C-alpha positions as a Markdown table, in Angstrom:
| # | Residue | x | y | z |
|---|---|---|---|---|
| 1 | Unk | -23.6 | -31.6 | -101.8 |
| 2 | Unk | -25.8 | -34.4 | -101.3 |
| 3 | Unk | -28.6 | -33.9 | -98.6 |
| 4 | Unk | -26.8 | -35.2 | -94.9 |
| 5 | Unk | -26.9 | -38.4 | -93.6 |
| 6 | Unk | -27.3 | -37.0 | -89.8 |
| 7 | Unk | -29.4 | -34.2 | -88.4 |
| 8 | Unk | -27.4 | -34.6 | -84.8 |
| 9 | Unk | -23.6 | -34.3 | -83.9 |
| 10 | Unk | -22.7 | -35.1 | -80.1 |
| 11 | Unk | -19.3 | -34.1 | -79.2 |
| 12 | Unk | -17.1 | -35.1 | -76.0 |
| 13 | Unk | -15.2 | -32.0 | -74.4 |
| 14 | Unk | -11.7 | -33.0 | -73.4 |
| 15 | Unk | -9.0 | -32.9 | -76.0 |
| 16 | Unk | -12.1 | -32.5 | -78.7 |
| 17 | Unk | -13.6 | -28.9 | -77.2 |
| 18 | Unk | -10.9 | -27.5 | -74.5 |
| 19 | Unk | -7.6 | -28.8 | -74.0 |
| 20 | Unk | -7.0 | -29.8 | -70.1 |
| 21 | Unk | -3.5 | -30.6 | -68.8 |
| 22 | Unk | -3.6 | -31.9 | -65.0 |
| 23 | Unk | 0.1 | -31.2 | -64.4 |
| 24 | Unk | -0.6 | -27.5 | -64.1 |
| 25 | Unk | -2.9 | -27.7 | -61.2 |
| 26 | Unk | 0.7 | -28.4 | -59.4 |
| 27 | Unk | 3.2 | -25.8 | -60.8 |
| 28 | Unk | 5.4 | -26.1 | -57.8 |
| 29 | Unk | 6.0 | -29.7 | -58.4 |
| 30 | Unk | 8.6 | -31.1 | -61.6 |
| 31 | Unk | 6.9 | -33.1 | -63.9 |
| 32 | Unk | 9.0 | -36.0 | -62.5 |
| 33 | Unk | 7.6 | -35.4 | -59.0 |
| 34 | Unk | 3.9 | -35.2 | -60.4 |
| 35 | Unk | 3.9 | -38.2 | -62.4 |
| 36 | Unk | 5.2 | -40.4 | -59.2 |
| 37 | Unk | 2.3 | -38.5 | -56.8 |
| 38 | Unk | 0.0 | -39.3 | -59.2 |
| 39 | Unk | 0.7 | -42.7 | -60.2 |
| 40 | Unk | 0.8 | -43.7 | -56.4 |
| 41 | Unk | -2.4 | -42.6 | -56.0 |
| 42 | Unk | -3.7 | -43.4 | -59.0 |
| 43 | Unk | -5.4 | -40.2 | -59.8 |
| 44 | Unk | -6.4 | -41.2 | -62.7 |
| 45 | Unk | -9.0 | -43.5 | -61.3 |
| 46 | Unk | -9.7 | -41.0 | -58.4 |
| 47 | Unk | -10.8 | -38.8 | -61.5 |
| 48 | Unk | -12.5 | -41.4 | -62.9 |
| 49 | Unk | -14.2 | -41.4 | -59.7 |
| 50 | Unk | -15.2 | -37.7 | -59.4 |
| 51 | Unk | -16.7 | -37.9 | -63.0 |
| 52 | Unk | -18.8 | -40.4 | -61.8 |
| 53 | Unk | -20.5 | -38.5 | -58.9 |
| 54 | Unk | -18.3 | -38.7 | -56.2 |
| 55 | Unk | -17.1 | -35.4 | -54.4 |
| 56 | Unk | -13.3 | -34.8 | -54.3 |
| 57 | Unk | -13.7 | -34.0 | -50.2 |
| 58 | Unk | -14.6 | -37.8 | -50.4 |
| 59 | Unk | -11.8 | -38.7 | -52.2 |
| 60 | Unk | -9.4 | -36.7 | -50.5 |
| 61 | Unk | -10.4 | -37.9 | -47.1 |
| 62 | Unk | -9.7 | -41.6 | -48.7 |
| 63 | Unk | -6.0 | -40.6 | -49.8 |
| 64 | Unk | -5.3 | -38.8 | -47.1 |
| 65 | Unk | -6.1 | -42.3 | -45.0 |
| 66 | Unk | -4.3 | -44.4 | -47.2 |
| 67 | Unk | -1.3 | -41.7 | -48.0 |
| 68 | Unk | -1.0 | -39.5 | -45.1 |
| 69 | Unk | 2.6 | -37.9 | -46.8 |
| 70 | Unk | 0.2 | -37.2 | -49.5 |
| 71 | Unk | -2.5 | -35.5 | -47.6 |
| 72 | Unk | -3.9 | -32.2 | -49.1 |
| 73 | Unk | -2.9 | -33.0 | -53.1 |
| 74 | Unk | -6.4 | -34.1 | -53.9 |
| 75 | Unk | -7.8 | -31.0 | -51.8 |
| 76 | Unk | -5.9 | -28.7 | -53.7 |
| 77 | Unk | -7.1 | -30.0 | -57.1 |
| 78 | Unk | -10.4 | -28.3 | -57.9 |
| 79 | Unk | -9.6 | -25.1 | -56.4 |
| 80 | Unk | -6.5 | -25.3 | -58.9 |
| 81 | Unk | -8.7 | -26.7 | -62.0 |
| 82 | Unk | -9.1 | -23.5 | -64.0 |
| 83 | Unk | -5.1 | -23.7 | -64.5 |
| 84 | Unk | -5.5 | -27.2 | -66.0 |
| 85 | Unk | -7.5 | -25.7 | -68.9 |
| 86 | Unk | -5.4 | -24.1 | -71.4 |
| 87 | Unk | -7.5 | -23.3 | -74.3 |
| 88 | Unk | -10.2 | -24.6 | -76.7 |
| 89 | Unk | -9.3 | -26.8 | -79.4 |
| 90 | Unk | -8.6 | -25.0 | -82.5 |
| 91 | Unk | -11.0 | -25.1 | -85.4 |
| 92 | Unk | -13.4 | -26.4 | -83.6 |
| 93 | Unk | -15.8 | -23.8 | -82.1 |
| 94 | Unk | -16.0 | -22.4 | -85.6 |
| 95 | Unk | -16.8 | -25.8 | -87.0 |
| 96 | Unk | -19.7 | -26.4 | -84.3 |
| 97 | Unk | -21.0 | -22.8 | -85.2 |
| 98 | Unk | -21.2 | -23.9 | -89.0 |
| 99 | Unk | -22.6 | -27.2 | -88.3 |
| 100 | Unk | -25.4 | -25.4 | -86.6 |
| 101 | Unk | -25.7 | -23.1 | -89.8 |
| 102 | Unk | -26.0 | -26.1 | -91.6 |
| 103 | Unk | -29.0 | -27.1 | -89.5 |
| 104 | Unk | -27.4 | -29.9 | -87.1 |
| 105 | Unk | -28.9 | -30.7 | -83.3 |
| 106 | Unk | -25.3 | -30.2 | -81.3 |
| 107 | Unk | -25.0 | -31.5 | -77.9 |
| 108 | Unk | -22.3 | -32.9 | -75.3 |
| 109 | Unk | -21.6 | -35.6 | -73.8 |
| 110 | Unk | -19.0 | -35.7 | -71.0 |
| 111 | Unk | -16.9 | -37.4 | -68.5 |
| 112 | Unk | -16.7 | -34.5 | -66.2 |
| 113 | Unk | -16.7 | -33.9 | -62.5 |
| 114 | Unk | -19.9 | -31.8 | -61.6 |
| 115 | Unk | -17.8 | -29.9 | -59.6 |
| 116 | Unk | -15.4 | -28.4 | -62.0 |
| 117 | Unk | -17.4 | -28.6 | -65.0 |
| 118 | Unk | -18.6 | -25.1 | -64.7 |
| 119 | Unk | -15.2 | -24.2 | -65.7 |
| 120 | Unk | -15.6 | -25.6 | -68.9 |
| 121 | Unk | -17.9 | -22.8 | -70.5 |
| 122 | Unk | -15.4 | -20.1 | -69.5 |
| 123 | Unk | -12.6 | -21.3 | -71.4 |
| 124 | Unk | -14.4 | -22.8 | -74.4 |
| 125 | Unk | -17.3 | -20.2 | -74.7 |
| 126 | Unk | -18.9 | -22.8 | -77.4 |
| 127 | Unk | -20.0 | -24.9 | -75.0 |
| 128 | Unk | -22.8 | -22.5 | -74.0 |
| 129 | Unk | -23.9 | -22.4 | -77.9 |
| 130 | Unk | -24.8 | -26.1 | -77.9 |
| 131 | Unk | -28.1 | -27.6 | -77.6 |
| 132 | Unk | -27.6 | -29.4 | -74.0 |
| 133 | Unk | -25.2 | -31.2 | -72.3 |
| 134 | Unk | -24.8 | -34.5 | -70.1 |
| 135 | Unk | -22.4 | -34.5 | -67.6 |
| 136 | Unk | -21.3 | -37.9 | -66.0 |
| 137 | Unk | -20.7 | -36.2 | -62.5 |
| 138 | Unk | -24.2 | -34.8 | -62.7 |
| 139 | Unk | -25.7 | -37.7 | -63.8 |
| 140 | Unk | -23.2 | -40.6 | -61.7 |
| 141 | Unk | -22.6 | -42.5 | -65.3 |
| 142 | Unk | -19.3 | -42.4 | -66.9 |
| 143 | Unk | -18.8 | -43.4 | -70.9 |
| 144 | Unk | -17.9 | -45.8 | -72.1 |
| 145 | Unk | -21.3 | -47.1 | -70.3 |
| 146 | Unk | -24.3 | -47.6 | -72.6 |
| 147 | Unk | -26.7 | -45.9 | -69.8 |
| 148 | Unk | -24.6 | -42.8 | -70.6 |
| 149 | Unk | -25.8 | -42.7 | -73.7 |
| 150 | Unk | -29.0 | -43.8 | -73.3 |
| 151 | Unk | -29.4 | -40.8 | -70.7 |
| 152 | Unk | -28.6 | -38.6 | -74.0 |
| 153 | Unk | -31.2 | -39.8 | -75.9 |
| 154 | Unk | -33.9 | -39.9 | -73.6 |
| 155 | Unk | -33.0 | -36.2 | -72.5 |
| 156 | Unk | -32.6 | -34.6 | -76.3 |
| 157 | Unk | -34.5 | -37.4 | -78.5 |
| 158 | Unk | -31.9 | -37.9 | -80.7 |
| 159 | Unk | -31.6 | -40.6 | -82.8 |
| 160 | Unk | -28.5 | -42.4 | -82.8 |
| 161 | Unk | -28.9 | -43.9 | -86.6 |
| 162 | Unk | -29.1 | -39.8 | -87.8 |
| 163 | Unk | -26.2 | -38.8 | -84.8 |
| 164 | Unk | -22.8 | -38.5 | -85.5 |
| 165 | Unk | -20.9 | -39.3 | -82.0 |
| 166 | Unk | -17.2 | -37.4 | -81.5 |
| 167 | Unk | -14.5 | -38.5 | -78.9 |
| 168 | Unk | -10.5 | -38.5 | -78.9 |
| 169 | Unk | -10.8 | -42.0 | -77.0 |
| 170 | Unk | -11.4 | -45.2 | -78.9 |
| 171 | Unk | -13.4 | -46.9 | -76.5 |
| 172 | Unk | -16.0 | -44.6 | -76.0 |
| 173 | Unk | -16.6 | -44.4 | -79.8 |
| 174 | Unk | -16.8 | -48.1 | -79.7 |
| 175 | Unk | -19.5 | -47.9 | -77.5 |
| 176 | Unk | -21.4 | -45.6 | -79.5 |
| 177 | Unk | -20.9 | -47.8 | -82.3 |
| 178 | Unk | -22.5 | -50.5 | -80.6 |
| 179 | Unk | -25.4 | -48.9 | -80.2 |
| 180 | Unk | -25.9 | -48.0 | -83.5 |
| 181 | Unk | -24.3 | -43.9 | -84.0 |
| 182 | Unk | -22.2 | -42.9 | -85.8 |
| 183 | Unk | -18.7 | -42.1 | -84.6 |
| 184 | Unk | -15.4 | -40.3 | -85.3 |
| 185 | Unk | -12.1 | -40.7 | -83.1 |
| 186 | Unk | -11.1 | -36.7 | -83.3 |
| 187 | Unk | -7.4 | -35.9 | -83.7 |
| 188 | Unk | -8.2 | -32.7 | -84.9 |
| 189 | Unk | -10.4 | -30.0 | -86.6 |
| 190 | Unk | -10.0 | -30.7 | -89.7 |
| 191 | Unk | -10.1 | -34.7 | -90.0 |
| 192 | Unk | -14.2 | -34.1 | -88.1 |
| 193 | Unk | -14.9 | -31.1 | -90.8 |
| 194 | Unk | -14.0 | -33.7 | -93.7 |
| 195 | Unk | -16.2 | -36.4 | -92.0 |
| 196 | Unk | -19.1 | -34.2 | -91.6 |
| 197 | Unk | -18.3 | -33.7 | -95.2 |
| 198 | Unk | -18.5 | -36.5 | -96.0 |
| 199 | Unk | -22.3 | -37.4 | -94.2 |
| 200 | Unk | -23.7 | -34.5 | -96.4 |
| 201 | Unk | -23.0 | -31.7 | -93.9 |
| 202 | Unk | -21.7 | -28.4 | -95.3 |
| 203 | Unk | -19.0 | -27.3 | -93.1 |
| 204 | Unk | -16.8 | -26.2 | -96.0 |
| 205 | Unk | -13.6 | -27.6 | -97.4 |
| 206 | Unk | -11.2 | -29.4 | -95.3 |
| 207 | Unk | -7.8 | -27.6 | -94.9 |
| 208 | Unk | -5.4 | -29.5 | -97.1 |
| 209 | Unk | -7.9 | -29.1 | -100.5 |
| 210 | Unk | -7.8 | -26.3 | -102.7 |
| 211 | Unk | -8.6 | -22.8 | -101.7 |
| 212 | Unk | -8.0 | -23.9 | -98.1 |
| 213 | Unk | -4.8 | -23.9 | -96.1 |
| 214 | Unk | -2.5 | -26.4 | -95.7 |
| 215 | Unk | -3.4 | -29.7 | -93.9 |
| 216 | Unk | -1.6 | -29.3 | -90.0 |
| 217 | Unk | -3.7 | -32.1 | -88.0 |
| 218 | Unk | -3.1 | -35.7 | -88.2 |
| 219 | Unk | -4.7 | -37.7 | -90.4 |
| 220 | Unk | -8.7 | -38.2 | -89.9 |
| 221 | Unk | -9.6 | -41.1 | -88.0 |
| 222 | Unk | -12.8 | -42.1 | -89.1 |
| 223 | Unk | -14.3 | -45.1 | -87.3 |
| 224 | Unk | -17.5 | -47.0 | -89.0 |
| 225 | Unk | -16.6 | -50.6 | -87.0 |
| 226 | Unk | -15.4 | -51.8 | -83.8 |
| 227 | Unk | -12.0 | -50.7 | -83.1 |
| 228 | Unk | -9.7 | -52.0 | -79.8 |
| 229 | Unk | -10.5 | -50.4 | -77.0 |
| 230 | Unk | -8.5 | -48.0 | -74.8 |
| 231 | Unk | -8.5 | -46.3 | -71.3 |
| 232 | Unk | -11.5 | -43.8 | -70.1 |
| 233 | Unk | -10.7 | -40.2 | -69.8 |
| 234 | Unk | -11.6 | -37.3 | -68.1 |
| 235 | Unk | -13.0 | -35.0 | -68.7 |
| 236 | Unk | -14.1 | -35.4 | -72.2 |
């Protein structure tokens, strides 16, 4: 194997790291009745919100103005958070912990609410193995911003050129592109363990190849230009 092309690999955490699921904050409401809560209050950019710094007292005092029959759902969220995590990823803690045998910096970079971040490390214990971490809620900077990621390099010293950048979201890759990493849109273990494979890393073979067990994840999606971009997520 030829000697790698990157000495750094900077993953995002939701849907690459932990899985989260936000209906399950609110088991006593159908999925029908969540997705209508939800889209009236546009949760989605309320989260958006939170990963950015703002508290979710502040933003349930703001819903509860605007949406007084709705009063209390944003409350109830991050005391119900741990539910909304249901597991790490698979194959991927074991490929971090061989990508740091083979010598690569690992660090994180997520859109996460300070407030429920904390969370994370409990659920996907792999998290605490990695070099550092920058949280947008603790540092009021959400991808797919630049100054996110200039935060990262001025904290760790990493060199984007030598970094490969992980996320399941198009857009934030894109950004990373532009400023000159490396990037990989994950949709699963063993697409990122054939790309690292393919920079020089050695993570061993990629299921689907001899010796190794059948290919179950979609397709790699290896990204080395521009691609469209997509909606933000959170957390990630």
């Amino acid at each position: 194997m030829p000697s790698p092309a990157i000495d750094t690999l900077v993953l995002d955490f939701g849907q690459v790291v932990v899985d989260w699921e936000p209906a399950r904050a609110y088991p006593h409401l159908s999925r029908e009745q969540f997705d209508a809560v939800m889209t009236e209050i546009d949760f989605h950019t309320l989260n958006l919100r939170a990963d950015a710094g703002e508290t979710w007292a502040d933003l349930e005092r703001e819903v509860a103005e605007c949406w007084p029959e709705h009063a209390g759902v944003v409350a109830h969220y991050p005391g119900a958070f741990p539910a909304t995590l249901t597991g790490p990823v698979d194959g991927v803690a074991e490929l971090v912990a061989q990508a740091q045998a083979a010598g690569l910096h690992t660090y994180g970079l997520t859109n996460w609410s300070a407030e429920t971040f904390p969370h994370g490390v409990h659920v996907a214990p792999v998290i605490g193995t990695l070099d550092g971490v920058v949280v947008s809620g603790e540092v009021g900077l959400i991808k797919p911003d630049p100054a996110i990621f200039a935060v990262l390099v001025e904290r760790y010293g990493v060199e984007p050129t030598r970094t490969l950048f992980v996320d399941d979201k198009e857009v934030n890759v894109e950004a990373a592109l532009a400023l000159g990493f490396l990037g990989h849109v994950f949709t699963g273990a063993d697409g990122l363990r054939e790309r690292l494979r393919s920079l020089g890393v050695d993570v061993g073979a990629a299921a689907g190849t001899p010796g190794s067990p059948a290919l179950t994840a979609r397709s790699p999606a290896t990204v080395d230009a521009p691609v469209a971009p997509v909606a933000a997520e959170s957390p990630s």
